[in-house]
mmCIF file of C-alpha atoms in Angstrom:
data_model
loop_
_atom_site.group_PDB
_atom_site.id
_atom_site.type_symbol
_atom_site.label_atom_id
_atom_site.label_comp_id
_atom_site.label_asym_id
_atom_site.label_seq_id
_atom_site.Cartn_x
_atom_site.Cartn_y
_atom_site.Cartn_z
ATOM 1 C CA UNK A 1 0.000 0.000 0.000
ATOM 2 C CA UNK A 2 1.241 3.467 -0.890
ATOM 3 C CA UNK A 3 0.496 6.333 1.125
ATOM 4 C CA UNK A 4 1.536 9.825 -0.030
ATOM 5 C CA UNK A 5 1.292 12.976 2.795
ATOM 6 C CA UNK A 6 2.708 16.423 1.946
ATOM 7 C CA UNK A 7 4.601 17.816 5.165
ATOM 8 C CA UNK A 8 6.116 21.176 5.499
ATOM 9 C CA UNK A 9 9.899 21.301 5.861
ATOM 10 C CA UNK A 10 9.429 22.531 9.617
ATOM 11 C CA UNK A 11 7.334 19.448 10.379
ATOM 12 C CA UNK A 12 9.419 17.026 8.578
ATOM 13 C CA UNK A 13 12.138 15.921 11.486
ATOM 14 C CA UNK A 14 8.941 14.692 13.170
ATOM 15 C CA UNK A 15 8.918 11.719 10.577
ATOM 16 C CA UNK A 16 13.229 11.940 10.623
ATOM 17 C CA UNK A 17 13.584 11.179 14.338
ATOM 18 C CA UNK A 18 13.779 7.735 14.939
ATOM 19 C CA UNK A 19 14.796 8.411 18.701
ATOM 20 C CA UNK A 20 12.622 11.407 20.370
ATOM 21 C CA UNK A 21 10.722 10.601 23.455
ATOM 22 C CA UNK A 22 8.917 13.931 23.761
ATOM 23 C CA UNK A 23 7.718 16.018 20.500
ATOM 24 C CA UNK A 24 6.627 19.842 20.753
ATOM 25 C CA UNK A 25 4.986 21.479 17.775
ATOM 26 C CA UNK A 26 3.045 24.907 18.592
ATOM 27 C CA UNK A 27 2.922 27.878 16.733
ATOM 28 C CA UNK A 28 -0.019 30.163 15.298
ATOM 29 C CA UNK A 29 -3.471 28.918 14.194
ATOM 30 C CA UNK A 30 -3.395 27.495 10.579
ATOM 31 C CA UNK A 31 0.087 26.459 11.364
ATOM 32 C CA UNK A 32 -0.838 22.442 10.177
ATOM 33 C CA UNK A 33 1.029 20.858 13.493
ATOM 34 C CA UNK A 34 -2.323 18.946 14.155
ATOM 35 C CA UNK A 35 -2.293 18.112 10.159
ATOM 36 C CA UNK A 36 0.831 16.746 10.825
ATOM 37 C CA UNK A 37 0.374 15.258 13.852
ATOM 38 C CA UNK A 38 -2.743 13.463 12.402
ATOM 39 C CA UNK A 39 -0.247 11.953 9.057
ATOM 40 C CA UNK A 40 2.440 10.944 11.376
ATOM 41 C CA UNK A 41 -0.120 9.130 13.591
ATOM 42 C CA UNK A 42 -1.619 6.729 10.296
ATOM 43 C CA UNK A 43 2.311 6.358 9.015
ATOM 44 C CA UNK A 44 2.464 4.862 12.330
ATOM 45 C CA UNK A 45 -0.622 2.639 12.214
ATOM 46 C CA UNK A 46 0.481 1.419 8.861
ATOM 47 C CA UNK A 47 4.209 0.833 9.617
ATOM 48 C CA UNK A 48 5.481 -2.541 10.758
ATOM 49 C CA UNK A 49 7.364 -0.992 13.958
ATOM 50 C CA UNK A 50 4.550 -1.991 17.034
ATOM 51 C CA UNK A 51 2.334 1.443 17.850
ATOM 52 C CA UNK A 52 -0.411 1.400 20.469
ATOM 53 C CA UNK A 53 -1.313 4.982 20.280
ATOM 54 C CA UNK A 54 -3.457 7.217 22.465
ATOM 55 C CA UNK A 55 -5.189 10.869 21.107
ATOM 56 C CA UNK A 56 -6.054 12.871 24.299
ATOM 57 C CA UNK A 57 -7.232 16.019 24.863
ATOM 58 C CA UNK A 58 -8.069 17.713 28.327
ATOM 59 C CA UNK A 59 -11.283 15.625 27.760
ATOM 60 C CA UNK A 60 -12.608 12.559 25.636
ATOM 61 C CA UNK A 61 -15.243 14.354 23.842
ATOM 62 C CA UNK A 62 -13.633 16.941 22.289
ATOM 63 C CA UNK A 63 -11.170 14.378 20.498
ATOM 64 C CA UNK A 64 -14.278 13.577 18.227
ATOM 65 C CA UNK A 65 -14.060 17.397 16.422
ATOM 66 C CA UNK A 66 -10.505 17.744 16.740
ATOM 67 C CA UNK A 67 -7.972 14.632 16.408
ATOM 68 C CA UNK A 68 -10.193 12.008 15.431
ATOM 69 C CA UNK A 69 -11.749 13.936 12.532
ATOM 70 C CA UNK A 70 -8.333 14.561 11.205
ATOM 71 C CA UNK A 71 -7.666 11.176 11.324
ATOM 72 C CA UNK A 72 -10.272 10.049 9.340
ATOM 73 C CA UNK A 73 -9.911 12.506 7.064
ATOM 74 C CA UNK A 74 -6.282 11.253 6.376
ATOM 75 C CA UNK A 75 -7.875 7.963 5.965
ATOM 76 C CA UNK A 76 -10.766 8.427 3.752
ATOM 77 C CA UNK A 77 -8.418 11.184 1.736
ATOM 78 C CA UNK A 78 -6.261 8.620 1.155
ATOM 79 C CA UNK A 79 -8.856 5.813 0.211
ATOM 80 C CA UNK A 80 -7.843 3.383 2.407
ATOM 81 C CA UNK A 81 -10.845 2.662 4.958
ATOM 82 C CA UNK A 82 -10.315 -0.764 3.841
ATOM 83 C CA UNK A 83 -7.347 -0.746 6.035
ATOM 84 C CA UNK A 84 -8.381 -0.476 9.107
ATOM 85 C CA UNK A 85 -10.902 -1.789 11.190
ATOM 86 C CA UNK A 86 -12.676 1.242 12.493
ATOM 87 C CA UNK A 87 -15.123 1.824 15.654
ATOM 88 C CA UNK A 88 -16.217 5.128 15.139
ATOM 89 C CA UNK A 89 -18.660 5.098 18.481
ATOM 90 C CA UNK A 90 -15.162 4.442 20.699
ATOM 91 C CA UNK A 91 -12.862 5.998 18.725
ATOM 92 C CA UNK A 92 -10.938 3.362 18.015
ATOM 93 C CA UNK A 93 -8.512 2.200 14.967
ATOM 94 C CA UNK A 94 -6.949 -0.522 14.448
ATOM 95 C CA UNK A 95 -4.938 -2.369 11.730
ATOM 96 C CA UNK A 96 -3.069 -5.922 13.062
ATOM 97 C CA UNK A 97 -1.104 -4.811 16.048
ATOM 98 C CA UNK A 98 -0.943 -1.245 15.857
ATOM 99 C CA UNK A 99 -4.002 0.764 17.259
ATOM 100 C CA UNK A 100 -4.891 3.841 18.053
ATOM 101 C CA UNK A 101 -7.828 5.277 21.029
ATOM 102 C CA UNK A 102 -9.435 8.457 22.513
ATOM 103 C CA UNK A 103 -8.573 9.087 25.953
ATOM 104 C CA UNK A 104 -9.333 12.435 28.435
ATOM 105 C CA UNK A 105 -7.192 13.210 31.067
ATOM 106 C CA UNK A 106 -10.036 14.510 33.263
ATOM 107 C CA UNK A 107 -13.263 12.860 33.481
ATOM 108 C CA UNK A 108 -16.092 14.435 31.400
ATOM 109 C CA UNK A 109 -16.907 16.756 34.703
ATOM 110 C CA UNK A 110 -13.746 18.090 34.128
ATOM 111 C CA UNK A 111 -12.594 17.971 37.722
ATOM 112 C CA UNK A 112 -11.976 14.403 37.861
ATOM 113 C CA UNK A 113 -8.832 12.463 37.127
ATOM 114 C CA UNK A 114 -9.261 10.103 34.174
ATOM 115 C CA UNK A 115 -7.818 6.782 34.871
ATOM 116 C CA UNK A 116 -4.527 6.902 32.950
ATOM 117 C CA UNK A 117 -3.630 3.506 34.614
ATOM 118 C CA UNK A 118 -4.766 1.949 32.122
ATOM 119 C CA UNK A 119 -2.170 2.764 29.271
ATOM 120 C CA UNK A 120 0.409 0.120 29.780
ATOM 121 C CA UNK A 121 1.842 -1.350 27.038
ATOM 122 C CA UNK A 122 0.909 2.472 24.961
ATOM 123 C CA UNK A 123 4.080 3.589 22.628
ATOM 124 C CA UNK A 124 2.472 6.401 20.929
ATOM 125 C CA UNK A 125 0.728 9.464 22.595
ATOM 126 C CA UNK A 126 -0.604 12.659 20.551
ATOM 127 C CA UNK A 127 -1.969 15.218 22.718
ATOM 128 C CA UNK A 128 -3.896 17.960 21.048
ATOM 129 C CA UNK A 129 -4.548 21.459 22.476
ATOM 130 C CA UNK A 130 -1.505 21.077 25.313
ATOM 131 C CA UNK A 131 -1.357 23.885 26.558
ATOM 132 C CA UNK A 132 -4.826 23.035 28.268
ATOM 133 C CA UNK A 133 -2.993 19.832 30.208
ATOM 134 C CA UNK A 134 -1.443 20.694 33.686
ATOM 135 C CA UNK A 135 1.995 19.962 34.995
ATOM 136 C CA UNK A 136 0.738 17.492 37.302
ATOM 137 C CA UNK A 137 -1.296 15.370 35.017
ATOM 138 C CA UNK A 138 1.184 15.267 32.231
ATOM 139 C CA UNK A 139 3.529 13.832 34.921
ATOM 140 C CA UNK A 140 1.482 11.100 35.524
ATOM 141 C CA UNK A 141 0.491 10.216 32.525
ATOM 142 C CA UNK A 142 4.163 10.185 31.678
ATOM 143 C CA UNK A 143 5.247 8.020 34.333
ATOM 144 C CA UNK A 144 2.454 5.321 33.361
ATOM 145 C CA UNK A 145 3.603 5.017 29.846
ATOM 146 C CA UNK A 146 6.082 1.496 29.804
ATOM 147 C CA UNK A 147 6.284 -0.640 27.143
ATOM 148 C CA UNK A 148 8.845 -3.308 25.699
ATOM 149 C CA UNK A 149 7.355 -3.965 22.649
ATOM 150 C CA UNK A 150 8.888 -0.417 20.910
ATOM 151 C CA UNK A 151 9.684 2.948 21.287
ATOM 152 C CA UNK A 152 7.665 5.579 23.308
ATOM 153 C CA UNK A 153 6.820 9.099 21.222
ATOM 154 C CA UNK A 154 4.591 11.232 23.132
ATOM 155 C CA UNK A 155 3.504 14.084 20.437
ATOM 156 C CA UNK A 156 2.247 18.001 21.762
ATOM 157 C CA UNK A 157 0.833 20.465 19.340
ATOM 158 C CA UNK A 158 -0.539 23.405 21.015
ATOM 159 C CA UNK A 159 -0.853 27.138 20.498
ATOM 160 C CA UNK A 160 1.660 28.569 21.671
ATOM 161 C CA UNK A 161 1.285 29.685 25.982
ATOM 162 C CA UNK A 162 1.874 32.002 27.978
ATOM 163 C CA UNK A 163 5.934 32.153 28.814
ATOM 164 C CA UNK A 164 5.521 30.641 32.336
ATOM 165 C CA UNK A 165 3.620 27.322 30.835
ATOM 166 C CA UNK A 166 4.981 24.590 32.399
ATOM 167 C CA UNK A 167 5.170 23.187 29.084
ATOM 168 C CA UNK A 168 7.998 26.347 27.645
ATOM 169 C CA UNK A 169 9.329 26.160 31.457
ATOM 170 C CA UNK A 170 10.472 22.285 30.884
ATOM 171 C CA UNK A 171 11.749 21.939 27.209
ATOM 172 C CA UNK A 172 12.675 25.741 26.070
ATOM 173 C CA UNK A 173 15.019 28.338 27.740
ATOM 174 C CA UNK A 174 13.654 31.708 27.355
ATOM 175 C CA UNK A 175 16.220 33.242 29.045
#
């Protein structure tokens, strides 16, 4: 099967990097990181290396408008539904090993810890709209994520935050 994405030379070391644990794209609206994020994410559902992915956002439902659209808009742009095996009520993709599912960090309340226990064996994490995520639940999320079955990529794209973010405070020096 032959997949074709266009990626703009800023995105591209996304795909280059065979080694990053942590990914940061953020910039401007119309800037295509979630584009990008969304291509990089089917590469890895159709690639051979093992991917059990995760698309979060603050909350599960607003995956459905945002990161799961663009998903299956890759896929259907691409004309390969036949593919995948697709569960459009759970948000759920999957194609032999690799697979790829919504999850919220906070409950649909919004004040409630989701249960990110339950991500073992995850390599792949895109999280959409960052800059929404606290410190604190990034950290745990983080320290959940083990696998030996390949490589873990955890994937931001975000507008870009105020300069104390945690987010600018951990990976950037502004001074």
């Amino acid at each position: 099967m032959i997949v074709k994405f266009e990626i703009h030379e800023s995105h591209e070391p996304l795909f280059a990097d065979k080694t990053f644990r942590y990914c940061v794209m953020m910039g401007g609206r119309a800037n295509g990181r979630s584009g990008t994020a969304s291509r990089y994410v089917l590469s890895q559902l159709l690639s051979k290396e093992y991917t059990r992915g995760a698309i979060m956002r603050a909350t599960r439902e607003d995956i459905r408008a945002s990161c799961w659209g663009e998903i299956i808009d890759r896929i259907s742009n691409q004309k390969i539904e036949g593919a995948f095996r697709i569960t459009d009520n759970d948000m759920y993709i999957e194609r032999g090993q690799n697979s790829i599912r919504a999850h919220g960090f906070r409950a649909s309340s919004g004040s409630l810890t989701a249960r990110l226990k339950s991500l073992a064996g995850y390599s792949l994490v895109w999280i959409e709209e960052a800059e929404e995520i606290g410190e604190e639940e990034f950290r745990i999320l983080d320290d959940t994520l083990r696998t030996v079955k390949g490589r873990i990529r955890i994937i931001f794209t975000l507008n870009t935050p105020a300069k104390n973010h945690w987010i600018l405070r951990k990976w950037f020096n502004l001074t």
